[in-house]
XYZ file of C-alpha atoms in Angstrom:
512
model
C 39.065 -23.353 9.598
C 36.583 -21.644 12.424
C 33.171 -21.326 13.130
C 31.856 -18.316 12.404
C 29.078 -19.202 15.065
C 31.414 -20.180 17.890
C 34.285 -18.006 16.811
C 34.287 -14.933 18.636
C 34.686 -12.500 15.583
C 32.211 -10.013 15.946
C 33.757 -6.635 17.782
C 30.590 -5.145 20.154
C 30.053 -2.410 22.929
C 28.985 -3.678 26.336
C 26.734 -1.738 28.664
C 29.862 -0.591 30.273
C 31.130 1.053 27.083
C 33.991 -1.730 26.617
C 34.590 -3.113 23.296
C 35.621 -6.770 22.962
C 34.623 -9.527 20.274
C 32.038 -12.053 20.773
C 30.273 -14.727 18.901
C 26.682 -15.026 17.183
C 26.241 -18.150 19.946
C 26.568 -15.509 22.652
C 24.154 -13.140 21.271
C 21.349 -13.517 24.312
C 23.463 -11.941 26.499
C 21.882 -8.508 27.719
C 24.850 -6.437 28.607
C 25.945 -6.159 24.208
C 24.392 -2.904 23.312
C 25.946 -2.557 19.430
C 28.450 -3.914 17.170
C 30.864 -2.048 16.490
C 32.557 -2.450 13.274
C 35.252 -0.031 11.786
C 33.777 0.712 8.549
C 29.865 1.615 8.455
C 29.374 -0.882 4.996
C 30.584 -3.625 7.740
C 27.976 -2.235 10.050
C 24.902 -2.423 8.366
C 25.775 -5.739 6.746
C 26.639 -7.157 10.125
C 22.967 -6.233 11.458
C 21.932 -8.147 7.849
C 23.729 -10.867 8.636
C 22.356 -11.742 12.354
C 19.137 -11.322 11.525
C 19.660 -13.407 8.764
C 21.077 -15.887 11.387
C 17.923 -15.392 13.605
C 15.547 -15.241 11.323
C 16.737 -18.690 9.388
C 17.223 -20.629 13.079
C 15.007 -18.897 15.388
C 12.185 -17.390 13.841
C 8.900 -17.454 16.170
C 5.963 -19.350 14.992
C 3.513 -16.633 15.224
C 3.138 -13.375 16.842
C 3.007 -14.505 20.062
C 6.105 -16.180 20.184
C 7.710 -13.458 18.846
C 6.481 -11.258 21.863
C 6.945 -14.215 24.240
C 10.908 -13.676 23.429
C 10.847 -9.629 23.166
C 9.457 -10.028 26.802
C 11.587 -12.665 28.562
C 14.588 -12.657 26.034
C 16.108 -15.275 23.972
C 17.317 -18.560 25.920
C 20.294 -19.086 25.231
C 20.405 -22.822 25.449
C 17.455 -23.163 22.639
C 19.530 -20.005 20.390
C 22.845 -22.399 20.423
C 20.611 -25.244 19.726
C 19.267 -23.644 16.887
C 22.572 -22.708 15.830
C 23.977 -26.256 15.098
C 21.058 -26.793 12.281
C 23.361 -24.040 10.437
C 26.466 -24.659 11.737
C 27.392 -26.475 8.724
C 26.916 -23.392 6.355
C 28.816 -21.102 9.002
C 32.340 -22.971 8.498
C 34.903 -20.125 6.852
C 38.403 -21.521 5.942
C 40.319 -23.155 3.104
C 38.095 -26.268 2.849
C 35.025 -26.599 1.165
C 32.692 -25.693 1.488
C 33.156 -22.444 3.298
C 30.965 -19.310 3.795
C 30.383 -17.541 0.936
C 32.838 -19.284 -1.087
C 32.633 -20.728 -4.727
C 32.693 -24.612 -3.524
C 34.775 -25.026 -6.434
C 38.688 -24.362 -6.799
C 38.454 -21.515 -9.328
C 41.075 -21.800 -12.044
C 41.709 -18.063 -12.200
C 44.831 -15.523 -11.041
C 44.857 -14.217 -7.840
C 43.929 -10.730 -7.454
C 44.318 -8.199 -4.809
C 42.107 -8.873 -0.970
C 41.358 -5.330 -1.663
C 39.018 -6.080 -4.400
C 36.457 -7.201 -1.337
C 35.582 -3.901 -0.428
C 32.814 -1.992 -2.574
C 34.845 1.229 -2.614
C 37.858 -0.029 -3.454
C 39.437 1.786 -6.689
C 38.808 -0.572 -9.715
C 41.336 -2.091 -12.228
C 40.621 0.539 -14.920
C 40.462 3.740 -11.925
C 44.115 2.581 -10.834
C 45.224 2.159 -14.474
C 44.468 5.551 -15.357
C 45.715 6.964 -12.082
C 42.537 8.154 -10.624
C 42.407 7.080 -7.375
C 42.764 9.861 -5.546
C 40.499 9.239 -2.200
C 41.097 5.483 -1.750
C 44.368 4.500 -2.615
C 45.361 1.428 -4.161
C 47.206 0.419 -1.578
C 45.700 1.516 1.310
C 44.018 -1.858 1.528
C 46.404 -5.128 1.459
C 45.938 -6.969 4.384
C 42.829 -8.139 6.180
C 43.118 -10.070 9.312
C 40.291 -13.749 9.319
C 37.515 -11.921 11.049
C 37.465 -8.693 8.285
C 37.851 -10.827 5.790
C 34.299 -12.586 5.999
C 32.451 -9.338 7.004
C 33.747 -8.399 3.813
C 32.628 -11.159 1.708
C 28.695 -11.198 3.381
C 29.112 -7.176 2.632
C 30.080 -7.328 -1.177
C 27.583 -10.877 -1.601
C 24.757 -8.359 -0.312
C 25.472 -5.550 -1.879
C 27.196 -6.373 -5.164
C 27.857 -3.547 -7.319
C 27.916 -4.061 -11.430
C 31.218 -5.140 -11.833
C 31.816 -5.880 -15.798
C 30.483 -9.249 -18.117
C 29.085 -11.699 -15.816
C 29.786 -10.161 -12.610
C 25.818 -10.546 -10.989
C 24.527 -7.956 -8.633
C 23.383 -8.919 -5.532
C 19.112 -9.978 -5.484
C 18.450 -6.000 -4.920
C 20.578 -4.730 -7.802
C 24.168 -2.925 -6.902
C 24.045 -0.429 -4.206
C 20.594 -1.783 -2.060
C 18.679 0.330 0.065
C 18.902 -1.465 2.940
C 15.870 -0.528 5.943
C 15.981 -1.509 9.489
C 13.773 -1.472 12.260
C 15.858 0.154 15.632
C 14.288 1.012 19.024
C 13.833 4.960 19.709
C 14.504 4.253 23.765
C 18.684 4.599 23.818
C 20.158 1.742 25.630
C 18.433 -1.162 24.259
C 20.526 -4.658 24.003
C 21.791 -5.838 20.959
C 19.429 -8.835 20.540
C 16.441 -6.568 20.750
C 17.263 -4.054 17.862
C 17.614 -7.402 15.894
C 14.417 -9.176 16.932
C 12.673 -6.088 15.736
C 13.646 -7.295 12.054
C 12.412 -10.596 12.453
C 9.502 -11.835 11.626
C 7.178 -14.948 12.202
C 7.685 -17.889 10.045
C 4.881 -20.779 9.657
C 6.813 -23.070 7.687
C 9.598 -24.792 9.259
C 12.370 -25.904 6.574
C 14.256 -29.094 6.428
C 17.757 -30.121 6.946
C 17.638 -31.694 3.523
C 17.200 -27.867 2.131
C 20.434 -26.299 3.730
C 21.777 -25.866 -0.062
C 19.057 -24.356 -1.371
C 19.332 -21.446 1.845
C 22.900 -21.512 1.744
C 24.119 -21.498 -2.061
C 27.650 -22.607 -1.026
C 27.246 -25.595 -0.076
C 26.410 -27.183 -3.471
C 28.141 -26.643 -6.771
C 27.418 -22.916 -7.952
C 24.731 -22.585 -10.485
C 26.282 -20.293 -12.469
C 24.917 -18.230 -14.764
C 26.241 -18.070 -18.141
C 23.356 -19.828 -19.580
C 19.291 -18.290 -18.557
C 18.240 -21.334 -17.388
C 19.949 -20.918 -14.287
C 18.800 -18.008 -12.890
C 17.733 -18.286 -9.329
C 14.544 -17.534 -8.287
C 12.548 -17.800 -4.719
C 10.736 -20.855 -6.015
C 13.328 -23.075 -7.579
C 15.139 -22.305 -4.190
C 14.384 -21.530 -0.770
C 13.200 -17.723 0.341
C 15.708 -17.590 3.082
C 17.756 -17.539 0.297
C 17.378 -13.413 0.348
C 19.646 -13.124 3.344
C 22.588 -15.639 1.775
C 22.820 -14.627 -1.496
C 25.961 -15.346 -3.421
C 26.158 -13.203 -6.499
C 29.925 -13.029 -6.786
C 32.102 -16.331 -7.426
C 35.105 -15.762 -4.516
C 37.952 -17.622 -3.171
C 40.494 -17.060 -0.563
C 43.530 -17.167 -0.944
C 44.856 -18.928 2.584
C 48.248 -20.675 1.385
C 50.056 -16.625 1.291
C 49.568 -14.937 4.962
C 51.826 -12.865 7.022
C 52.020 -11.700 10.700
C 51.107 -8.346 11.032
C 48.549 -5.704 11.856
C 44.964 -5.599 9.945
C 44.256 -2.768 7.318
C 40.726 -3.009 8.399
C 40.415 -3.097 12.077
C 44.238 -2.676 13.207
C 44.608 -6.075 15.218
C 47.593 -7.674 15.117
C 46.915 -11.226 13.361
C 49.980 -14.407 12.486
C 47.852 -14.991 9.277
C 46.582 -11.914 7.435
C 45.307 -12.535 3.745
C 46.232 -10.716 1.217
C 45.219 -12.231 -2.358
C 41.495 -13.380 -3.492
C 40.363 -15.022 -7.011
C 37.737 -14.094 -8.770
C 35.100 -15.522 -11.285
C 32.344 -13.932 -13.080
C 28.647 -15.466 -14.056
C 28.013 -16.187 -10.232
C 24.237 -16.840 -9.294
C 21.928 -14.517 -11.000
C 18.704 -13.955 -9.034
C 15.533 -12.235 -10.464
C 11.968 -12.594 -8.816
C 13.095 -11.447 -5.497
C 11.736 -9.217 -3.277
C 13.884 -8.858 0.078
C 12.172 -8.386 2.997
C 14.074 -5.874 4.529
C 14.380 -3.140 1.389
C 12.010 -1.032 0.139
C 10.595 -1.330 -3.895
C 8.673 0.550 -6.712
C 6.627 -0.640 -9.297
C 5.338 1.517 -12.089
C 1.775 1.674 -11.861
C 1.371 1.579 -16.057
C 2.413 -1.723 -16.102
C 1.930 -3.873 -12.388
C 3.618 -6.870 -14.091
C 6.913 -5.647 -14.766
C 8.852 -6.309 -11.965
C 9.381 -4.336 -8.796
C 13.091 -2.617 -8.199
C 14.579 -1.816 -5.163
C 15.055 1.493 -4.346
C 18.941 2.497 -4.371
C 21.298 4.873 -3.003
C 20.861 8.156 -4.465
C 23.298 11.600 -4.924
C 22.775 13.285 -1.583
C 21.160 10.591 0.356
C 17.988 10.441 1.360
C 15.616 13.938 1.474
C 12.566 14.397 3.631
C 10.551 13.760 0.798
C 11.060 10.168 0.325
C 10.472 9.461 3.618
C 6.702 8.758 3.192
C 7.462 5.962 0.827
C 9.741 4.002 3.309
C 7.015 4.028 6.465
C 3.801 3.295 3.944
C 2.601 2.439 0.962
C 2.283 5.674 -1.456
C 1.943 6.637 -4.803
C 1.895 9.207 -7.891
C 1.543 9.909 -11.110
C 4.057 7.202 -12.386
C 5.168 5.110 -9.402
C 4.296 2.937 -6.150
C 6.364 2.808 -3.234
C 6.638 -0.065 -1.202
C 7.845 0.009 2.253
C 10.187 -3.052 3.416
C 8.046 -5.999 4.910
C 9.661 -5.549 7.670
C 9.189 -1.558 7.750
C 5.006 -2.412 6.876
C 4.858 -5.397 9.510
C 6.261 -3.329 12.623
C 6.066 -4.778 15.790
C 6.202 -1.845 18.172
C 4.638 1.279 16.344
C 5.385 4.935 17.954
C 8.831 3.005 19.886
C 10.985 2.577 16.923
C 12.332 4.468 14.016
C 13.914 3.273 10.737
C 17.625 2.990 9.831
C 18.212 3.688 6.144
C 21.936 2.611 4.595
C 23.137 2.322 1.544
C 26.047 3.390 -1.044
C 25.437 5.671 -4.129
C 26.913 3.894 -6.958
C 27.728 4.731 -10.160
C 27.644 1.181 -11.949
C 31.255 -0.181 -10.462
C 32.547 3.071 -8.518
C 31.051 4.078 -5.019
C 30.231 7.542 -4.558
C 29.250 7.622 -1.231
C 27.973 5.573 1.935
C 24.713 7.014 3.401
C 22.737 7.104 6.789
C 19.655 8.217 7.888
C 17.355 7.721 10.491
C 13.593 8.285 10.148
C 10.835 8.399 12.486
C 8.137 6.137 12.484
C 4.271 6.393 12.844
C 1.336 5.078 14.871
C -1.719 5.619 13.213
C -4.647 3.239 12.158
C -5.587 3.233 8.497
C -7.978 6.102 8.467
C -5.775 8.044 10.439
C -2.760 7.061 8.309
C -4.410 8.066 4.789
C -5.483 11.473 6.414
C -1.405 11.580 7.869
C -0.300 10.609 3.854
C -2.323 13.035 2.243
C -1.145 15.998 4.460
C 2.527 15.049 4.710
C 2.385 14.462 0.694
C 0.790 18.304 0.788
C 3.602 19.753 2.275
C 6.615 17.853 0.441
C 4.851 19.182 -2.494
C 5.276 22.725 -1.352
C 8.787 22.388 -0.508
C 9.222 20.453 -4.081
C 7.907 23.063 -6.362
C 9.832 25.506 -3.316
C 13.378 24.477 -4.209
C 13.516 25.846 -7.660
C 12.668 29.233 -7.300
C 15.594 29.035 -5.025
C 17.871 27.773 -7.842
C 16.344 30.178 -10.446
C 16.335 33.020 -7.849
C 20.191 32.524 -7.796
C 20.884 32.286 -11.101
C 19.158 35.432 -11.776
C 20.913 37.120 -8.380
C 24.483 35.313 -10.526
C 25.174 33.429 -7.343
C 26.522 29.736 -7.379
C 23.661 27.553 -7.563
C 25.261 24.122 -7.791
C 24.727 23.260 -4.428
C 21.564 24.746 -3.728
C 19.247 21.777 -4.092
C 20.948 19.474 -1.083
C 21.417 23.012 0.829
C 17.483 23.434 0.466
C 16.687 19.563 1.685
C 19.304 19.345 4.971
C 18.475 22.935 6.366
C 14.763 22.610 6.274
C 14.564 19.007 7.505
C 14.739 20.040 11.176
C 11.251 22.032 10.406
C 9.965 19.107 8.355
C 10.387 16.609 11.241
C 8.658 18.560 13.825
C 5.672 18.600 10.784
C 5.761 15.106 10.660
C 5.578 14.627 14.667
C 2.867 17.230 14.374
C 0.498 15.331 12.378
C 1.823 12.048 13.321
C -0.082 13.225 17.052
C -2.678 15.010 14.800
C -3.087 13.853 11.329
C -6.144 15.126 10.448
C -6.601 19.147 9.200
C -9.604 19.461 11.340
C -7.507 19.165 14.771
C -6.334 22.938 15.277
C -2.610 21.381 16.062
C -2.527 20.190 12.626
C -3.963 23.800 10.850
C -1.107 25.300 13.325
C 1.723 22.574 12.072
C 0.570 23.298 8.334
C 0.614 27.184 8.865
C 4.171 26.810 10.710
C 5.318 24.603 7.580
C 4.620 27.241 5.180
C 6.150 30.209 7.171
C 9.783 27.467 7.713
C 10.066 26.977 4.049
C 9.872 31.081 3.558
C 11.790 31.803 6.077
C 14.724 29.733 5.329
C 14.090 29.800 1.325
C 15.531 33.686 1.898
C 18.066 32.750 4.451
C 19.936 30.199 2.057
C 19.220 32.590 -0.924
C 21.024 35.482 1.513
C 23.712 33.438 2.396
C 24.723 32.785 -0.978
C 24.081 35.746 -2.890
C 25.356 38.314 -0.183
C 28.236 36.869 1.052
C 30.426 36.492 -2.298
C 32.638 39.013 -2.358
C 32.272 39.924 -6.083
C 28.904 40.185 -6.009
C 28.491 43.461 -3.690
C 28.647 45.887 -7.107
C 25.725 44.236 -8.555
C 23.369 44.721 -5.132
C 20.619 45.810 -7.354
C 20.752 42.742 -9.381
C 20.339 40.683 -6.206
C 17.418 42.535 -4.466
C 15.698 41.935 -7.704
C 15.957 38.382 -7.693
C 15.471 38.020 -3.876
C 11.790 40.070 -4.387
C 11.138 37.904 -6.920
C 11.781 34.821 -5.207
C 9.530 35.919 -2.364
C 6.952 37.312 -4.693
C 6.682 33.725 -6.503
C 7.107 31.795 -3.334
C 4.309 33.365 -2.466
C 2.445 33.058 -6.022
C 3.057 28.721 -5.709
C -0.234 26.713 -6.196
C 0.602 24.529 -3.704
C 0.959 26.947 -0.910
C -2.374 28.385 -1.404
C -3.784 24.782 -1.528
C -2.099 24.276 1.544
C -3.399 27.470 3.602
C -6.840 26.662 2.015
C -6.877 23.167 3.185
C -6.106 24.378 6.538
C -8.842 27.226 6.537
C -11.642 25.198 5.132
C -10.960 22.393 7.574
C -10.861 25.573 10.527
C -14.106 26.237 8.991
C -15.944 23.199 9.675
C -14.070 22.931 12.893
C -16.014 25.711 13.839
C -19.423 24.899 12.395
């Protein structure tokens, strides 16, 4: 057994660009700039899992705690003090109860330590011999410290996994949106005290099991009556959850080097077990993921937004800064992404896989700027931002028709489209984010430079595929038709004229 909060397990850079492992009690310390994990899943649950630590020990009272600490730093004489309320819940090891363990003995077989990790080839992919990019058994051995980064990242982000297996409180595959510091060189304890927020209501020692599901018999879920909810437990609750019913293996180890991070360890694990009908949560909205709710019907529950074919595009980037909405659907920001401590100094770290039920397609990253705007301002900055995605929406397929007509390979057209005009899109957005309103002539001139972007590179892309195929050069007529037509509808788009209008009628009154 170790403590996870005095065990140095967690491998960081320094400010003098050396890597070496510390623990959660030595967080304070100023001269840890980043974690530094060796898979990016481990990386974004890490950040999850110190605030989590922060925000369930050490969260301010109020606002003005919370910049009393951003100023002056954390002490860390009250953080370890804090640290011992938990300490209990932070135990990981063979005995019970242990971090994110079942605190029963489950009466199962043992199965693979490979089954931990999210993208990890299933029992049914490896049966019919389709594991091609991660191979079976590329994954055997996981050194102590791995091992529970593994089991906080598949308890957060628990994919679908067959009859009973839960999915994590967000669903399989979570958006997951974080708060970091624009100014480079910021320590590590800052870009996670931007993620936490005040808390008025200090919790009892008497309600560590309802925070930390592990430490009481499991209430699993094969009857409804179980299901977990924020009020029959504790809301801290969102950054513990315990979906999955797991169990280490620690009587079969061996000395040897880590699959994961390479280390050489005397007691790597290799086996798990594995129950389904683990907690089942519903009713929970986690503060640091974003959420939509159809506007037909407000009392059906919100879902958090997922990882999506592609990643992210420039035009869901409104949604995760402020509250928006269309014909069918409201976004809501994270709390923490709404609540925003330092406006016009931080951006926003998106992460997330793309599932497919059980299989992971891909692990995305983004990171979006943020705005600084009061609310007039910010419904002036909404409407024209949601003006111009709606160009470049009803934009992309006349680029996918244009090609078909020009016979040119439109499969990957649509992401082409999104990741070559983002660069234009984000100097839009800092435009208006300086000048959000359509009667500041910086605005008209960001609006007017939007529309010529999207033309210019809408023929660029369209060149670059239908020109440079080499069977295509004896149909040259063929694809100078389709590449005036694509400029001639371009052109013909509703939403481009409402855009140049908007920006001459507001040039209009400028000048009256």
């Amino acid at each position: 057994m170790f403590s996870l909060i005095t065990e140095p397990w967690l491998p960081v850079i320094d400010i003098q660009g050396q890597r070496r492992k510390v623990s959660p009690a030595e967080l304070a310390d100023h001269a840890i700039i980043d974690l530094a994990w060796p898979r990016a899943d481990f990386q974004g649950a890490a950040y999850q899992l110190l605030i989590g630590l922060l925000q369930t020990a050490f969260a301010p009272k109020d606002e003005g705690q919370w910049e009393d600490i951003w100023n002056k730093g954390i002490d860390p004489d009250s953080w370890r003090k804090a640290l011992d309320r938990v300490a209990v819940a932070m135990r990981f090891g063979p005995q019970k109860p242990a971090f994110l363990q079942d605190y029963s003995t489950l009466d199962v077989e043992n199965s693979p330590i490979a089954g931990l990790l999210i993208d990890a080839p299933g029992g049914n992919t490896v049966k019919l011999n389709k594991d091609h990019f991660v191979k079976r058994s590329h994954y055997q051995h996981f050194c102590p410290h791995c091992t529970a980064m593994a089991l906080y990242t598949v308890q957060t982000n628990s994919p679908a996994g067959g009859a009973g297996f839960r999915t994590s409180m967000r669903g399989g595959g979570p958006l997951t949106t974080l708060l970091m510091p624009v100014q480079a060189g910021e320590p590590l304890w800052r870009k996670l005290w931007l993620n936490v927020m005040p808390a008025k209501h200090r919790w009892a020692d008497e309600h560590l099991h309802l925070i930390f599901p592990w430490l009481t018999e499991t209430r699993s879920s094969e009857t409804a009556k179980n299901i977990v909810t924020p009020e029959n437990s504790h809301p801290l609750q969102a950054y513990w959850g315990m979906p999955r019913r797991l169990e280490i293996d620690f009587s079969h180890t061996q000395r040897g080097e880590c699959d994961l991070c390479g280390e050489h360890h005397d007691a790597l694990l290799s086996q798990i077990r594995s129950k389904n009908y683990g907690v089942q949560y519903d009713g929970w909205v986690h503060p640091l993921s974003p959420y939509r709710q159809g506007r037909k019907d407000t009392a059906a529950p919100v879902l958090c937004l997922k990882g999506q074919p592609g990643g992210l595009a420039y035009k869901d980037w409104l949604g995760l800064v402020m509250t928006t909405e269309d014909k069918l659907n409201r976004t809501l920001p994270a709390r923490i992404a709404l609540r925003n401590p330092r406006p016009g100094a931080t951006g926003l770290w998106c992460f997330g896989f793309d599932m497919d039920n059980a299989k992971a397609r891909c692990w995305y990253e983004h990171h979006l700027p943020m705005i600084r705007l009061g609310s007039d301002e910010s419904e002036s900055f909404s409407d024209l931002i949601s003006m111009a995605v709606e160009l470049a929406t009803s934009t992309r397929p006349l680029l996918v028709q244009a090609l078909k007509e020009a016979n040119s390979d439109s499969s990957m057209a649509e992401m082409t489209f999104w990741q070559q005009t983002e660069s234009g899109f984000r100097q839009l957005w800092q435009a208006l984010s300086q000048h959000p309103s359509a009667l500041q002539p910086q605005a008209r001139a960001a609006l007017r430079e939007w529309g010529e972007t999207l033309q210019r590179w809408l023929l660029q892309i369209f060149d670059q595929r239908a020109f440079t195929h080499p069977d295509h050069t004896a149909d040259l007529q063929r694809i100078l038709s389709a590449r005036f037509n694509l400029l001639k509808n371009f052109r013909k788009l509703n939403s481009l004229k409402k855009l140049k209008g908007i920006a001459m009628e507001h040039r209009e009154q400028a000048n009256v």
